[in-house]
Coordinates of C-alpha atoms in Angstrom, one line a residue:
M1 CA -87.2 65.5 -22.4
D2 CA -89.5 64.8 -25.5
E3 CA -88.3 61.7 -27.6
I4 CA -89.3 60.5 -30.7
K5 CA -91.7 57.3 -30.7
P6 CA -89.9 53.9 -30.9
E7 CA -91.4 53.0 -34.3
Y8 CA -90.6 56.1 -36.2
K9 CA -87.0 55.8 -35.0
A10 CA -86.7 52.0 -36.1
Q11 CA -87.8 53.2 -39.4
L12 CA -85.1 55.9 -39.8
E13 CA -82.3 53.8 -38.2
E14 CA -83.2 51.0 -40.8
V15 CA -83.1 53.3 -43.7
Y16 CA -80.1 55.2 -42.5
S17 CA -78.2 51.5 -42.1
M18 CA -78.9 50.6 -46.0
S19 CA -76.7 50.1 -48.4
Y20 CA -76.7 52.4 -51.6
E21 CA -75.4 52.7 -55.1
N22 CA -74.6 56.5 -54.7
E23 CA -75.6 59.6 -52.3
E24 CA -78.8 60.6 -54.3
E25 CA -80.1 57.3 -54.0
K26 CA -80.0 57.5 -50.1
T27 CA -81.3 60.8 -50.2
N28 CA -84.5 60.1 -51.8
K29 CA -85.0 56.7 -50.0
V30 CA -84.5 58.9 -46.8
Q31 CA -86.8 61.5 -47.7
E32 CA -89.6 59.1 -49.0
T33 CA -89.5 57.6 -45.6
K34 CA -89.6 60.5 -43.5
M35 CA -92.6 61.7 -45.6
N36 CA -94.3 58.4 -44.9
I37 CA -93.6 58.7 -41.3
V38 CA -95.2 62.3 -41.4
R39 CA -98.1 61.3 -43.2
S40 CA -98.5 58.5 -41.0
I41 CA -98.1 61.3 -37.9
M42 CA -100.6 63.4 -39.4
R43 CA -103.1 60.3 -39.4
S44 CA -102.5 59.6 -35.4
D45 CA -104.7 61.0 -32.5
M46 CA -102.1 62.6 -31.2
N47 CA -102.7 66.4 -30.3
E48 CA -101.4 68.9 -32.8
T49 CA -98.5 69.5 -30.4
E50 CA -96.9 66.3 -29.9
K51 CA -97.6 65.9 -33.7
N52 CA -95.7 68.9 -34.3
K53 CA -92.8 67.7 -31.7
Q54 CA -92.3 64.3 -33.6
M55 CA -92.7 65.2 -37.0
Q56 CA -89.9 67.9 -36.1
M57 CA -87.8 65.2 -34.8
V58 CA -88.3 63.1 -37.3
M59 CA -87.4 65.6 -40.0
T60 CA -83.9 66.6 -37.8
F61 CA -83.4 62.5 -36.9
E62 CA -79.7 62.6 -38.5
Y63 CA -78.7 65.7 -37.5
M64 CA -79.8 64.6 -33.4
Q65 CA -78.2 61.2 -34.1
D66 CA -74.8 63.2 -35.2
T67 CA -74.8 65.1 -32.6
E68 CA -75.1 62.4 -30.0
R69 CA -72.3 60.6 -31.6
R70 CA -69.9 63.8 -31.1
R71 CA -71.1 63.9 -27.5
R72 CA -70.1 60.7 -27.1
D73 CA -66.8 61.3 -28.2
S74 CA -66.0 64.3 -26.8
I75 CA -67.4 64.2 -23.0
S76 CA -65.4 62.6 -20.3
H77 CA -68.5 61.1 -19.0
Y78 CA -68.6 58.5 -22.0
V79 CA -66.9 54.7 -21.3
R80 CA -66.5 52.6 -24.2
N81 CA -66.9 48.5 -23.9
V82 CA -67.8 49.2 -20.0
D83 CA -67.0 46.1 -17.9
V84 CA -69.5 46.0 -15.0
E85 CA -67.5 43.5 -13.2
N86 CA -63.9 45.0 -12.9
G87 CA -63.9 48.2 -14.8
S88 CA -63.4 51.7 -13.3
I89 CA -64.2 55.6 -14.5
D90 CA -61.2 58.0 -15.2
A91 CA -60.7 59.9 -12.3
S92 CA -61.3 63.1 -14.8
Q93 CA -65.0 62.0 -14.4
V94 CA -65.1 62.8 -11.1
T95 CA -67.1 65.9 -10.3
W96 CA -68.1 68.2 -7.4
N97 CA -71.0 69.7 -5.5
D98 CA -68.6 72.2 -4.0
E99 CA -65.0 71.6 -4.9
E100 CA -63.6 74.1 -2.9
H101 CA -64.8 72.3 0.4
R102 CA -63.9 68.8 -1.5
I103 CA -67.9 67.7 -1.7
L104 CA -68.5 65.1 -4.3
G105 CA -71.8 65.7 -6.6
C106 CA -73.1 67.8 -9.2
P107 CA -74.8 71.1 -9.5
H108 CA -77.9 69.1 -8.4
Y109 CA -77.1 66.9 -5.7
R110 CA -74.4 65.9 -3.1
R111 CA -73.3 62.6 -3.8
G112 CA -70.4 60.2 -4.1
A113 CA -71.6 58.0 -7.0
K114 CA -72.3 58.4 -10.6
M115 CA -75.1 56.1 -12.3
M116 CA -74.3 54.6 -15.8
C117 CA -77.2 55.1 -18.3
P118 CA -79.1 51.8 -19.5
E119 CA -79.0 53.2 -22.7
C120 CA -76.2 54.9 -24.0
H121 CA -73.8 53.6 -21.3
Q122 CA -72.6 57.0 -19.9
F123 CA -72.0 57.5 -16.5
F124 CA -73.6 61.1 -14.8
T125 CA -73.9 61.8 -11.5
C126 CA -77.3 62.5 -11.9
R127 CA -80.2 62.4 -14.4
F128 CA -80.4 65.9 -14.9
C129 CA -76.7 66.0 -15.8
H130 CA -77.6 63.4 -18.4
N131 CA -80.5 64.8 -19.6
D132 CA -78.8 68.1 -20.1
A133 CA -76.1 66.7 -22.2
C134 CA -78.2 64.1 -24.4
T135 CA -81.0 63.8 -26.7
H136 CA -82.9 61.2 -24.1
S137 CA -83.7 60.6 -21.1
L138 CA -82.0 58.6 -17.9
D139 CA -84.8 56.2 -16.7
R140 CA -83.9 56.1 -13.2
Y141 CA -85.6 53.2 -12.6
K142 CA -83.7 51.0 -15.0
V143 CA -80.2 52.1 -13.7
E144 CA -78.1 48.8 -12.7
Y145 CA -74.7 50.1 -12.2
M146 CA -72.9 52.8 -10.7
A147 CA -69.3 54.1 -10.6
C148 CA -67.7 54.9 -6.9
M149 CA -66.4 58.8 -7.4
Y150 CA -64.1 57.5 -4.2
C151 CA -62.6 54.5 -5.8
L152 CA -63.6 54.9 -9.4
R153 CA -64.7 51.1 -9.4
I154 CA -67.8 50.2 -11.3
Q155 CA -70.5 47.8 -9.5
K156 CA -74.1 47.3 -9.1
A157 CA -76.0 50.5 -7.5
A158 CA -76.0 50.7 -4.0
R159 CA -75.8 52.8 -0.7
S160 CA -72.2 52.0 -0.1
C161 CA -69.4 51.1 -2.2
K162 CA -68.7 47.3 -1.9
Y163 CA -65.0 47.9 -2.8
C164 CA -64.1 50.8 -0.4
G165 CA -66.7 50.7 2.0
K166 CA -67.7 54.7 1.5
V167 CA -71.3 55.6 2.0
L168 CA -72.0 57.1 -1.4
G169 CA -75.3 58.9 0.0
V170 CA -76.6 59.5 3.4
Y171 CA -80.2 58.5 1.7
Y172 CA -80.5 55.6 -0.8
C173 CA -83.5 54.6 -2.8
D174 CA -82.9 51.3 -4.4
M175 CA -86.3 52.4 -6.8
C176 CA -85.4 55.7 -8.1
H177 CA -81.6 54.8 -7.9
F178 CA -81.3 58.4 -6.2
W179 CA -78.3 59.2 -3.8
C180 CA -78.1 62.4 -1.3
D181 CA -76.0 64.1 0.9
N182 CA -78.7 67.3 2.0
G183 CA -77.8 68.3 5.6
G184 CA -80.1 65.6 7.3
I185 CA -83.5 66.6 5.6
A186 CA -85.9 63.8 5.8
Q187 CA -86.7 61.7 2.9
F188 CA -88.9 58.6 1.6
H189 CA -90.0 57.0 -1.4
C190 CA -93.6 57.3 -1.9
P191 CA -95.0 53.9 -3.9
F192 CA -97.6 55.8 -5.0
C193 CA -96.0 58.7 -6.6
N194 CA -93.0 56.6 -7.5
I195 CA -90.4 59.2 -6.4
C196 CA -89.0 60.2 -3.2
R197 CA -90.1 63.2 -1.5
H198 CA -89.2 65.2 1.5
G199 CA -90.2 64.0 4.9
K200 CA -90.4 61.1 7.5
G201 CA -92.7 59.1 5.5
L202 CA -96.4 58.3 4.7
G203 CA -98.5 58.5 7.9
I204 CA -95.7 60.2 10.0
D205 CA -95.4 64.1 8.5
S206 CA -97.1 63.2 4.9
Y207 CA -100.2 61.6 3.4
H208 CA -100.8 60.8 -0.3
C209 CA -103.9 62.2 -1.8
P210 CA -105.0 59.4 -4.6
K211 CA -107.3 62.2 -6.5
C212 CA -104.4 64.9 -6.3
N213 CA -101.7 61.9 -7.1
T214 CA -99.3 63.9 -4.6
C215 CA -97.7 63.9 -1.0
I216 CA -99.1 66.9 0.8
G217 CA -97.9 67.7 4.3
A218 CA -100.0 66.1 7.4
S219 CA -100.4 70.0 8.6
K220 CA -102.0 70.8 5.3
Y221 CA -103.7 67.8 4.1
D222 CA -107.1 68.2 5.9
Q223 CA -107.7 71.6 4.7
H224 CA -106.1 71.1 0.9
V225 CA -108.4 71.5 -2.5
C226 CA -108.3 68.2 -4.3
M227 CA -107.4 68.5 -8.1
E228 CA -107.0 65.8 -10.4
N229 CA -103.3 64.4 -11.1
K230 CA -102.5 68.2 -9.3
L231 CA -98.3 68.0 -10.3
D232 CA -99.1 66.2 -13.7
R233 CA -98.7 70.0 -15.3
N234 CA -96.2 72.1 -16.1
C235 CA -95.7 75.3 -13.9
P236 CA -97.6 78.1 -15.2
I237 CA -94.6 80.7 -14.8
C238 CA -91.5 78.9 -16.1
G239 CA -93.2 75.8 -18.0
E240 CA -91.1 72.9 -16.3
Y241 CA -93.1 69.6 -15.2
L242 CA -93.8 70.0 -11.8
Q243 CA -94.3 66.2 -10.8
T244 CA -90.4 65.2 -11.3
S245 CA -89.2 69.0 -10.6
R246 CA -86.5 69.1 -8.0
R247 CA -87.6 72.7 -7.1
R248 CA -90.1 73.4 -4.1
V249 CA -93.7 73.4 -5.6
V250 CA -96.8 75.1 -3.7
F251 CA -100.1 75.1 -3.8
L252 CA -102.2 77.9 -4.2
Y253 CA -105.5 78.9 -2.2
C254 CA -107.3 77.7 -5.5
G255 CA -105.6 74.2 -5.4
H256 CA -103.1 74.9 -8.6
A257 CA -99.6 74.1 -8.2
I258 CA -96.7 76.7 -8.8
H259 CA -92.8 76.6 -8.0
C260 CA -92.1 78.6 -5.1
D261 CA -89.6 80.8 -6.6
C262 CA -92.0 81.4 -9.4
C263 CA -94.6 82.6 -7.2
D264 CA -92.7 84.7 -5.3
E265 CA -91.0 86.8 -8.5
Y266 CA -95.0 86.8 -9.7
L267 CA -96.0 88.0 -6.5
R268 CA -93.1 90.8 -6.3
N269 CA -94.1 92.0 -9.6
G270 CA -97.7 92.7 -9.3
G271 CA -99.6 89.2 -9.7
Y272 CA -102.1 88.5 -7.5
T273 CA -104.3 86.2 -9.3
C274 CA -103.8 82.7 -10.1
P275 CA -102.1 82.7 -13.7
I276 CA -104.5 79.7 -14.3
C277 CA -107.9 79.8 -12.9
Q278 CA -107.5 84.0 -12.0
K279 CA -108.6 83.4 -8.4
T280 CA -107.1 85.7 -6.1
I281 CA -104.0 83.9 -4.3
A282 CA -102.7 87.0 -2.1
D283 CA -103.8 88.9 1.1
V284 CA -105.2 92.0 -0.9
G285 CA -107.4 92.9 1.6
K286 CA -105.4 96.4 2.0
Y287 CA -105.7 96.8 -1.9
F288 CA -109.4 96.1 -2.1
S289 CA -110.0 98.8 0.5
M290 CA -108.0 101.4 -1.3
L291 CA -109.9 100.4 -4.4
D292 CA -113.1 101.0 -2.2
Q293 CA -111.9 104.7 -1.3
W294 CA -111.2 105.6 -4.9
V295 CA -114.8 104.5 -6.4
E296 CA -116.3 106.3 -3.2
E297 CA -114.0 109.3 -4.3
N298 CA -114.3 109.2 -8.2
P299 CA -118.1 109.3 -8.8
M300 CA -119.3 108.2 -12.3
P301 CA -120.3 111.3 -14.7
E302 CA -123.7 112.0 -14.6
E303 CA -124.9 110.6 -17.7
Y304 CA -123.4 107.0 -16.5
R305 CA -124.8 106.9 -13.1
D306 CA -128.2 105.1 -13.9
L307 CA -126.1 102.1 -16.2
T308 CA -125.0 98.8 -15.0
Q309 CA -122.8 96.1 -16.2
S310 CA -123.1 92.3 -15.7
I311 CA -119.6 90.8 -14.1
Y312 CA -118.2 87.8 -13.2
C313 CA -116.1 87.2 -10.0
N314 CA -113.5 85.1 -10.1
D315 CA -113.1 84.3 -6.6
C316 CA -116.7 83.3 -5.7
E317 CA -117.7 82.4 -9.5
V318 CA -121.1 84.2 -9.2
T319 CA -122.3 86.6 -12.2
S320 CA -123.9 89.9 -10.5
V321 CA -125.1 93.0 -12.0
V322 CA -123.6 96.1 -10.5
P323 CA -123.4 99.6 -11.1
Y324 CA -121.5 100.9 -14.3
N325 CA -117.5 101.8 -13.6
F326 CA -114.8 102.6 -15.9
L327 CA -112.4 100.8 -14.0
Y328 CA -113.4 98.9 -10.6
H329 CA -116.4 96.6 -10.2
K330 CA -116.8 94.9 -6.9
C331 CA -118.8 91.7 -6.3
P332 CA -122.1 92.3 -4.3
K333 CA -120.9 88.7 -2.6
C334 CA -118.0 88.2 -2.1
K335 CA -116.8 92.0 -1.9
S336 CA -113.6 91.1 -4.3
Y337 CA -112.6 93.2 -6.8
N338 CA -111.2 90.2 -9.0
T339 CA -114.1 90.7 -11.3
T340 CA -114.4 90.6 -15.3
V341 CA -116.9 92.6 -17.0
V342 CA -119.1 90.4 -19.1
R343 CA -121.4 93.0 -20.6
D344 CA -123.1 96.1 -20.5
T345 CA -126.7 95.6 -19.2
H346 CA -127.9 99.4 -19.6

């Protein structure tokens, strides 16, 4: 979730906390401060997208702060004056992954703990639940306290409750503060990714590629295509950030990453090239054979038969000169029809 830069937030909090003789004076001072911050943003070395985001957050700061205050006053997650040594949460804060079968957790995970956000002191079952409800992100690495949903007691984050003894997650990571009862699927914490991954561990069934900066299954490691910070980008289909996404990610033949479900939907709708680099990502042998037959059965009109075109092959990245065609152009090197016309050469 995007956040306003601390230096801008501090200036706005200061101007809103000052005393004014009347509302007009306050409005003028707030507007002056906002415009000064906007000018500072425009002079910064941020890219245009980030500048626009920061300016939007500056201009809507009061509204966003008021929205969060209303959320804190209304949602059941919020606890005022938290007593982290002897306190407890209310029974109404217990949440379920599957209420019918009495499985504790949330829509995202099965677990028996709620974590306390170190910034707002609200209790949420997971960081996704928190980030969906708040205007700031929960820093999982700074979490110190949890609440057991069996006995409701607040305590230091741990795998088991120190009061009732219940195990709150079959898997627990003390770095990510991540609890999970996921049906026996093995998980481990990668110190290089600094997040938890599926698998038995590094050197067992997974390896970390320093260039890709991600973990890759042992069976695919020797064949994988290296790409700088492979997951430090958004899914090209849905736009969700891949590095911390809960959804399964697959690596295409070209090396680019995409959500597995997004890829399946993309292929079902006729896509067969990478949305990023346009290389072929599916088995299109039969399709290309059909195009061979179509080109053979539909020769160009006489006046076009001596003309040629320069094409670029998205698969082998070679530029070639081929016979003129209205629709399809086959790469003479790799035999792919995944090509783009560069120009008519005649």
